[in-house]
Short mmCIF file of C-alpha atoms and ligand atoms in Angstrom, two decimals:
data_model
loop_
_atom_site.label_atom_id
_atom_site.label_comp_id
_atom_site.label_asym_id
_atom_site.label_seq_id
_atom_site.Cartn_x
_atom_site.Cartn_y
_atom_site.Cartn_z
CA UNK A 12 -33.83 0.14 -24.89
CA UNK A 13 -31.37 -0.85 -22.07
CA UNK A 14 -28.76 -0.79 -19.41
CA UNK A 15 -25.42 -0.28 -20.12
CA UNK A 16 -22.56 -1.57 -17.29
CA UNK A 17 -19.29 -0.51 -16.98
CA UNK A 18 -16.62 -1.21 -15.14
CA UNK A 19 -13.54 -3.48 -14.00
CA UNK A 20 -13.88 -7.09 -13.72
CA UNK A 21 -11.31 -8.37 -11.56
CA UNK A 22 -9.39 -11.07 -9.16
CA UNK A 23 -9.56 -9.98 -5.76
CA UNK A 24 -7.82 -11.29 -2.76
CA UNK A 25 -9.42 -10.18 0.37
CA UNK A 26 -8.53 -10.18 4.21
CA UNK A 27 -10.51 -9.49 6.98
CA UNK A 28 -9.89 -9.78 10.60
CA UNK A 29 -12.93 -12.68 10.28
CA UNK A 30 -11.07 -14.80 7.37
CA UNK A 31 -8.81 -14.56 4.27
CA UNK A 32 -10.00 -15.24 0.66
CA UNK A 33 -7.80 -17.15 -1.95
CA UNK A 34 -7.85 -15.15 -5.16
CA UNK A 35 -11.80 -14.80 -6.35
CA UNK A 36 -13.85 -13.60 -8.78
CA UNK A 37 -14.31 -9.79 -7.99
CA UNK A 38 -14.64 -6.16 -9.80
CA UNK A 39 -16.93 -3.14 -9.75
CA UNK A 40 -18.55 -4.28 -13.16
CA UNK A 41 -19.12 -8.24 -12.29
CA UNK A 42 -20.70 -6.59 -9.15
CA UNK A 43 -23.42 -4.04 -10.58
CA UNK A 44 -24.13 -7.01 -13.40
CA UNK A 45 -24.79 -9.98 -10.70
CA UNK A 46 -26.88 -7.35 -8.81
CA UNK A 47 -28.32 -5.09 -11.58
CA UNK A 48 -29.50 -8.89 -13.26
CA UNK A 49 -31.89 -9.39 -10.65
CA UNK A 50 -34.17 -6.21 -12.20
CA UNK A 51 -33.11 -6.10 -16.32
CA UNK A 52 -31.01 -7.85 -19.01
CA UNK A 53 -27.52 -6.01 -18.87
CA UNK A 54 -25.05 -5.09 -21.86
CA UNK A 55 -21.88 -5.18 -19.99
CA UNK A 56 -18.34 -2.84 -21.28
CA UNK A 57 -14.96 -4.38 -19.81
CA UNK A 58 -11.63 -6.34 -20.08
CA UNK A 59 -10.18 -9.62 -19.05
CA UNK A 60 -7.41 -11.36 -19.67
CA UNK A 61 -7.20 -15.00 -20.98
CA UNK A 62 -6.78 -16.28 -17.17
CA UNK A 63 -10.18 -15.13 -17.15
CA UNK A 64 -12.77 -18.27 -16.10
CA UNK A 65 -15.14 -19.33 -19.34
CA UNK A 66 -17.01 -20.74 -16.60
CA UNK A 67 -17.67 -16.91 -14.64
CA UNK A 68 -18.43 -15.33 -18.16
CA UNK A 69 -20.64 -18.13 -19.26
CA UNK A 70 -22.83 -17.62 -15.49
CA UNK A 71 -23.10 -14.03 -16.18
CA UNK A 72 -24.51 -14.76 -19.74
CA UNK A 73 -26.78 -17.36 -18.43
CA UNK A 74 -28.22 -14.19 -16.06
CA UNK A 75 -28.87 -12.69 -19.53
CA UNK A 76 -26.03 -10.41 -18.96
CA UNK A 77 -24.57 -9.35 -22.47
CA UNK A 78 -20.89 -9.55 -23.06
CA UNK A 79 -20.29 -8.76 -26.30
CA UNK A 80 -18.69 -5.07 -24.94
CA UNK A 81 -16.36 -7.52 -22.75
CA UNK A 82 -12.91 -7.46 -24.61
CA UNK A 83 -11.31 -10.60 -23.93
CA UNK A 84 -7.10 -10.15 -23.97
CA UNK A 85 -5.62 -13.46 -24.14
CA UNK A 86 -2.00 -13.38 -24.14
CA UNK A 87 -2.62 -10.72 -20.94
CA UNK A 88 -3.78 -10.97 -17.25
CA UNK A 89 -7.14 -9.43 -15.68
CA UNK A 90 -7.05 -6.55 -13.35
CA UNK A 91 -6.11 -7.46 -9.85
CA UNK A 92 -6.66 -5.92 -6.76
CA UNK A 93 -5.90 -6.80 -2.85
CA UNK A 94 -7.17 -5.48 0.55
CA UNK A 95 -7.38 -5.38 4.09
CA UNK A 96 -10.40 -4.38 5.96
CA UNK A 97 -9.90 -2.96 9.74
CA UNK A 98 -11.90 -4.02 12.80
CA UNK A 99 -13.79 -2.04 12.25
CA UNK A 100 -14.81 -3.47 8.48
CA UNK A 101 -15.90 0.26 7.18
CA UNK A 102 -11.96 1.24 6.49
CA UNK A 103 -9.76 -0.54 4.44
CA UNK A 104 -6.05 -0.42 3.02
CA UNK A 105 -5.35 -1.45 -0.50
CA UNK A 106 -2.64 -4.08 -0.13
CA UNK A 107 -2.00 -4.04 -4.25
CA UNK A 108 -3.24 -3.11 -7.11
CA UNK A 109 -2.23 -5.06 -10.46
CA UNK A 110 -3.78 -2.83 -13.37
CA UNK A 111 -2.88 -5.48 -16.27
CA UNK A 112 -5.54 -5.18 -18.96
CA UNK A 113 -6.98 -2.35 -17.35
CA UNK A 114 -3.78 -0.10 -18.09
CA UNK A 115 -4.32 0.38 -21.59
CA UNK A 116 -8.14 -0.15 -21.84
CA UNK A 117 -9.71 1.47 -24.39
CA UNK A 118 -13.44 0.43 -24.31
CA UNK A 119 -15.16 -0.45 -27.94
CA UNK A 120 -19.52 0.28 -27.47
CA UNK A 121 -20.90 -2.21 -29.83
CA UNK A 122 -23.28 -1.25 -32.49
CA UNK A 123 -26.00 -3.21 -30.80
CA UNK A 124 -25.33 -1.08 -27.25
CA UNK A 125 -26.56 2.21 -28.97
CA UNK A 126 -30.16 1.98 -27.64
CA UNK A 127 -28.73 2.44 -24.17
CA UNK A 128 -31.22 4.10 -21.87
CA UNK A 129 -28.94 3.80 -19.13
CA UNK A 130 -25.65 4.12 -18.52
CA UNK A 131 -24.04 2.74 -15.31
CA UNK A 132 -20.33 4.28 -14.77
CA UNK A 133 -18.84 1.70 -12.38
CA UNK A 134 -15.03 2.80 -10.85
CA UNK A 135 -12.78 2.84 -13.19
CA UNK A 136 -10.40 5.60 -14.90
CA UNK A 137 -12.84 8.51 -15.62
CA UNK A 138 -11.24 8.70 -19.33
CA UNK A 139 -12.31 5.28 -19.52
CA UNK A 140 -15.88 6.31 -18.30
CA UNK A 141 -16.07 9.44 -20.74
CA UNK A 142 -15.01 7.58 -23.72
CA UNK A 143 -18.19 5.76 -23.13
CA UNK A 144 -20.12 8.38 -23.36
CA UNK A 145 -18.75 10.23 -25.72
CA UNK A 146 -19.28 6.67 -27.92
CA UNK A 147 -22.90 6.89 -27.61
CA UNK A 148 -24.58 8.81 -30.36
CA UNK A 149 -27.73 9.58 -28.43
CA UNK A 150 -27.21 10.68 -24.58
CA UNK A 151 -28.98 7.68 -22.77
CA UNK A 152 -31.60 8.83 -20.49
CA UNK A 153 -30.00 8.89 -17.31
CA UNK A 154 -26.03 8.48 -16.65
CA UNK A 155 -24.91 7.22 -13.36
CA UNK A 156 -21.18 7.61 -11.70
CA UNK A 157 -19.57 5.41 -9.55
CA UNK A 158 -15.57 6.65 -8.64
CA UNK A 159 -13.14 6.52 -5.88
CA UNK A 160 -9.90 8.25 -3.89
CA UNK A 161 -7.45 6.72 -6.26
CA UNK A 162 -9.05 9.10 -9.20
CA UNK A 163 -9.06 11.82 -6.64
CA UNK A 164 -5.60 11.48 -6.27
CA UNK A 165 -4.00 10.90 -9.83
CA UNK A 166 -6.36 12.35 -12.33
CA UNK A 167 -8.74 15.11 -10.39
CA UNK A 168 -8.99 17.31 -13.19
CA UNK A 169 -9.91 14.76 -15.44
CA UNK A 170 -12.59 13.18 -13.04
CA UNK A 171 -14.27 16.34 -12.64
CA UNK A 172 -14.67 16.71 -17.00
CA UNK A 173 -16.35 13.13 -16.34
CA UNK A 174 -18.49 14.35 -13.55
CA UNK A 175 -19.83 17.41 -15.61
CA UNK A 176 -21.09 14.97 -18.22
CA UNK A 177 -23.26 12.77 -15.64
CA UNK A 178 -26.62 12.62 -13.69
CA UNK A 179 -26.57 11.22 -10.66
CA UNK A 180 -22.77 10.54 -9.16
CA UNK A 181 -21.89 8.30 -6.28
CA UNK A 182 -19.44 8.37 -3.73
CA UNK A 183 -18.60 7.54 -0.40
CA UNK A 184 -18.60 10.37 2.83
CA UNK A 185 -14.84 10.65 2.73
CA UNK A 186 -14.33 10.84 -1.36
CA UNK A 187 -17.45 13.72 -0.90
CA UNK A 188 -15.40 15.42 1.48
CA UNK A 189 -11.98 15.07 -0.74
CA UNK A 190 -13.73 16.10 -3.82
CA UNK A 191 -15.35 18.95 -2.51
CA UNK A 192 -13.09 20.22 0.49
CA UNK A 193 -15.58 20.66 2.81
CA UNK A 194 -16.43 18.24 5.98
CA UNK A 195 -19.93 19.19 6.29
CA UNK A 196 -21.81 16.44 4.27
CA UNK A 197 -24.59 18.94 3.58
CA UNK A 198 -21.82 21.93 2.26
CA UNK A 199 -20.26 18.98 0.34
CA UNK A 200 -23.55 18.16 -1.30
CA UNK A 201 -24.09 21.62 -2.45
CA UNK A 202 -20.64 22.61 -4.17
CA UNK A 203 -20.82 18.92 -5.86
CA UNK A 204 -23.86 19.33 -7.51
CA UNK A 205 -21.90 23.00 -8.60
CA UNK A 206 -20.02 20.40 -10.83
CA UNK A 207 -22.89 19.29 -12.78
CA UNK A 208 -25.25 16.09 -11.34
CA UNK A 209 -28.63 16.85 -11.11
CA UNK A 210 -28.46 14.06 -7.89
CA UNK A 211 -25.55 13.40 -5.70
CA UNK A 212 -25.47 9.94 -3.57
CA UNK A 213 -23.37 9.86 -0.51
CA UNK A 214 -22.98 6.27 0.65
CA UNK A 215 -22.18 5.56 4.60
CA UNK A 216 -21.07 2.32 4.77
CA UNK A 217 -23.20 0.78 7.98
CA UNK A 218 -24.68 4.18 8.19
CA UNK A 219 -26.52 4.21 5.13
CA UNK A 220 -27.12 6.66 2.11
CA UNK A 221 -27.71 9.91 1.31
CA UNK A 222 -29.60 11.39 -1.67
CA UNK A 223 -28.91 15.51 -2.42
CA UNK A 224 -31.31 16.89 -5.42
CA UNK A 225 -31.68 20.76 -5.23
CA UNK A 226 -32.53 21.74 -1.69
CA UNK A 227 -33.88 18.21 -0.88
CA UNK A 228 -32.08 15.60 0.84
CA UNK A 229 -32.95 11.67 1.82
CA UNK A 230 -31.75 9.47 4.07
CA UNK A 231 -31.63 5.22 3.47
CA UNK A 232 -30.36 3.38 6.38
CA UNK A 233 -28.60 0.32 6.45
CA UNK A 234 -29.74 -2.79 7.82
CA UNK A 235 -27.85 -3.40 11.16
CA UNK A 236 -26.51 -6.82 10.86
CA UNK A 237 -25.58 -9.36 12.72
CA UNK A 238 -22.59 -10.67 11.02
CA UNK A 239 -20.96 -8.43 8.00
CA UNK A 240 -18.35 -11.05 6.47
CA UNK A 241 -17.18 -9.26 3.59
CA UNK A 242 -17.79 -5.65 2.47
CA UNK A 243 -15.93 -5.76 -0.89
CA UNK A 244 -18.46 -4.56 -3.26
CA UNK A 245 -21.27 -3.15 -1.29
CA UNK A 246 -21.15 0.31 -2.74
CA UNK A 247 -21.25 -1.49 -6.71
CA UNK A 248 -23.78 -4.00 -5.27
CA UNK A 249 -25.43 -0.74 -4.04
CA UNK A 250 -25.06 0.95 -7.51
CA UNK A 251 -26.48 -2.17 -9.68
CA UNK A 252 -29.69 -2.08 -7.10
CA UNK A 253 -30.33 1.20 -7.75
CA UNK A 254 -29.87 1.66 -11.73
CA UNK A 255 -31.39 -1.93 -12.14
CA UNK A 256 -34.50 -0.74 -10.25
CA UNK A 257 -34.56 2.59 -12.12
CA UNK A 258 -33.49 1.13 -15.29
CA UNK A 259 -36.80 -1.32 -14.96
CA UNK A 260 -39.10 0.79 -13.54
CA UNK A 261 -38.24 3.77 -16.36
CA UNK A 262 -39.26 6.50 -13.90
CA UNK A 263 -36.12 8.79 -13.00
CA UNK A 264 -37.83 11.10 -10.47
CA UNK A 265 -36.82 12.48 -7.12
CA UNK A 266 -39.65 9.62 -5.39
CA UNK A 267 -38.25 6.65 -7.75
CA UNK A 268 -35.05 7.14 -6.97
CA UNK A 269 -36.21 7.27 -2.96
CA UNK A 270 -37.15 3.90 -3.85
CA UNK A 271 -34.08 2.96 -5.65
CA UNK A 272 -32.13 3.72 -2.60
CA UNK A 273 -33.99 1.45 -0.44
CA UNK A 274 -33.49 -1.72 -3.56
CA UNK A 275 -29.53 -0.47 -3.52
CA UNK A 276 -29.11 -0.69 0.08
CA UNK A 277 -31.02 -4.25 0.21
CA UNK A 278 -28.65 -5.48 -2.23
CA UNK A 279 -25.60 -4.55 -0.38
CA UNK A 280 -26.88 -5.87 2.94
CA UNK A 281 -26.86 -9.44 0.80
CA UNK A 282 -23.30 -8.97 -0.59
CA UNK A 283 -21.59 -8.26 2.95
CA UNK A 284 -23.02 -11.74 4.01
CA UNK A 285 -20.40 -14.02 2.37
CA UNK A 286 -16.87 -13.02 0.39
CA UNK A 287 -16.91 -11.81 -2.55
CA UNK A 288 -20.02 -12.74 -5.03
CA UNK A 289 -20.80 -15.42 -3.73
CA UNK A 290 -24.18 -14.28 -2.15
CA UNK A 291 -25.14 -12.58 -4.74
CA UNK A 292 -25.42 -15.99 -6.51
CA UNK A 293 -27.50 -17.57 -4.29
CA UNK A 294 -30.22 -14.95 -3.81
CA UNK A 295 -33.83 -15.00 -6.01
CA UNK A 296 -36.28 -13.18 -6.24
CA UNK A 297 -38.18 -13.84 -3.04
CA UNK A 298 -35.42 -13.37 -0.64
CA UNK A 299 -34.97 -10.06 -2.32
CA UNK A 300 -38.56 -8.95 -1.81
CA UNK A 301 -38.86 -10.05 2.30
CA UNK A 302 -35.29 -8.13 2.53
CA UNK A 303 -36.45 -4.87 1.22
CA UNK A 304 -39.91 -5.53 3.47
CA UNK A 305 -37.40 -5.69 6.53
CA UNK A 306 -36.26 -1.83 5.19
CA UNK A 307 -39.84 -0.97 4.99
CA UNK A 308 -40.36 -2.08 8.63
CA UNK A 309 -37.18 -0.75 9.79
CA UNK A 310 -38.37 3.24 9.07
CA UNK A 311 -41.79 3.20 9.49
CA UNK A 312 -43.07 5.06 12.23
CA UNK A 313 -45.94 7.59 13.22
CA UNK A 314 -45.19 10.92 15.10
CA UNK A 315 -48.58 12.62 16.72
CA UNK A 316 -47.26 15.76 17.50
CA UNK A 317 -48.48 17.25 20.64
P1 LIG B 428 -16.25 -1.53 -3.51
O1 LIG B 428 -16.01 -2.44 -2.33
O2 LIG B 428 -17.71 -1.40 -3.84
O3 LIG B 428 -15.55 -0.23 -3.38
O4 LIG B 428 -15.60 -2.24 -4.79
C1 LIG B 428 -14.63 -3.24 -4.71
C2 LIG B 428 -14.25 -3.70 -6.11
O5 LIG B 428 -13.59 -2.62 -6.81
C3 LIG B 428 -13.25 -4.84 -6.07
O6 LIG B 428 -13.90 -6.03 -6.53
C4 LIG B 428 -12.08 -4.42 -6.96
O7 LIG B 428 -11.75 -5.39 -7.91
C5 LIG B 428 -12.56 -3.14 -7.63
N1 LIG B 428 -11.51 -2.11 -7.70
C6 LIG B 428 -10.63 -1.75 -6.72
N2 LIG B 428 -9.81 -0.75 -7.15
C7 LIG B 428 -10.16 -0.48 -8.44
C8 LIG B 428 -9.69 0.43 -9.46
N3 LIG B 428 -8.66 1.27 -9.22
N4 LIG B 428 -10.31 0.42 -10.67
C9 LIG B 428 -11.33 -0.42 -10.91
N5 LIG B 428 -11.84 -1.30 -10.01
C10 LIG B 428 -11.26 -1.35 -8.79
#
């Protein structure tokens, strides 16, 4: 049984008003695997060109991170994308996007992916993301949905068919409020999960996350920071927490997925630390397990009520 990854894996040049990045190693996919690594082996579904580094694929194989569903296009380039965060580091423009190999992916599930358990949709075109389901000849246990404006904006009926087909869908406030038309969070919730997830997770930036499940709702802060360097990837880093923690643990209720939350939002309070991956890299085990103790402590309180 495992974990199934998808999504783009990517340059990225970054800016933000603390520091530029040259052209690194970036993409919703290599996110959720670096992260989603730290819980369960991963069998990873993507595209890179032959500029591609051996040295990044061979790292992510050494994490016991499967690439076998990682079509390699060598005469071609791999998906680019540039941006620009604000001052205030939650808002950002998208300076370019190079689709390359992306524009004409069609993903190929390999025979040995078929006892997928779970399915992690990272951003990507949600034909893309349905073809990978509609490739698996048992429906895995739990599918999860990462997507974004840009889908909102060129292919909206075809993201909602995608979003009817999955579990648990993820998305930031303002892509909740796009996709749904309303600007109360709550009303949001409510006509998304209309569309077909069971769970709907609304992610805040520095404001933490949201979790909607029939009439229930919880709330995951973030953990204030002193320095965020980098946000590029949080939400992925977010989503490879949460499915790796679910995806070990086996245990998709309402309370495990609490849980989940808290291990997603950990994750992402690593990756804003440096540019791009790079923290991810460094982190083990241990520094994982005091930084979800500092969520822990962060929360906990006692009300008497008078
Ligand atoms: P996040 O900061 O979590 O929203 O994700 C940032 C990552 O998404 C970057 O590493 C980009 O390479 C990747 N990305 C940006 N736009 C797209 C797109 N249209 N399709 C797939 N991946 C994208």
């Amino acid at each position: 049984m495992s974990l199934v990854v998808v999504g783009s894996m990517a340059f990225d040049a970054i800016e933000t008003p603390f520091g530029k990045s040259d052209k690194i190693i970036g993409g919703a996919g290599t996110y959720i695997a670096w992260c989603a690594s730290n819980y369960t082996a991963v069998k990873q579904i993507s595209v890179v060109g032959g500029d591609f580094p051996e040295s990044e694929l061979t790292a992510l194989t050494n994490r016991k991170v499967d690439l076998e569903g990682v079509q390699i296009k060598k005469d071609e380039k791999t998906f680019f994308w540039s941006g620009r965060y604000h001052l205030d580091m939650n808002s950002r423009d998208t300076l370019e996007t190079q689709l390359n190999v992306l524009e004409n992916f069609q993903p190929i599930v390999p025979e040995s992916y078929q006892d997928c358990e779970f399915l992690m949709l990272g951003n990507l075109a949600p034909s893309v993301q349905r073809s990978v389901i509609e490739q698996l000849k048992n429906r895995p246990k739990l599918i999860i949905m990462d997507t974004m404006n840009f889908w909102m904006e060129i292919a909206m009926d075809d993201l909602k068919k995608t979003i009817s087909m999955v579990d648990v869908l993820m998305v930031n406030d303002s892509e909740a409020r796009q996709l749904s038309g309303e600007f109360s969070l709550v009303k949001a919730a409510k006509s998304i999960l209309q569309m077909g997830p069971k769970y709907l997770i609304i992610k805040k930036g520095e404001h933490g996350a949201l979790l909607f499940h029939e009439n229930k709702v919880f709330f995951a802060p973030a953990l204030p920071l002193e320095e965020v360097f980098d946000p590029t990837g949080a939400g992925d880093t977010f989503a490879g927490g949460f499915i790796g923690h679910i995806a070990k643990t086996k245990d998709i209720s309402f309370n495990n997925m609490k849980t989940a939350i808290i291990v997603g939002s950990a994750m992402a309070s690593f990756c804003v630390e440096k540019f791009g991956t790079q923290r991810l890299r460094e982190i083990n085990k241990a520094d994982i397990n005091s930084r979800i103790a500092e969520f822990v402590q962060l929360v906990n309180f006692d009300i008497n009520l008078v």
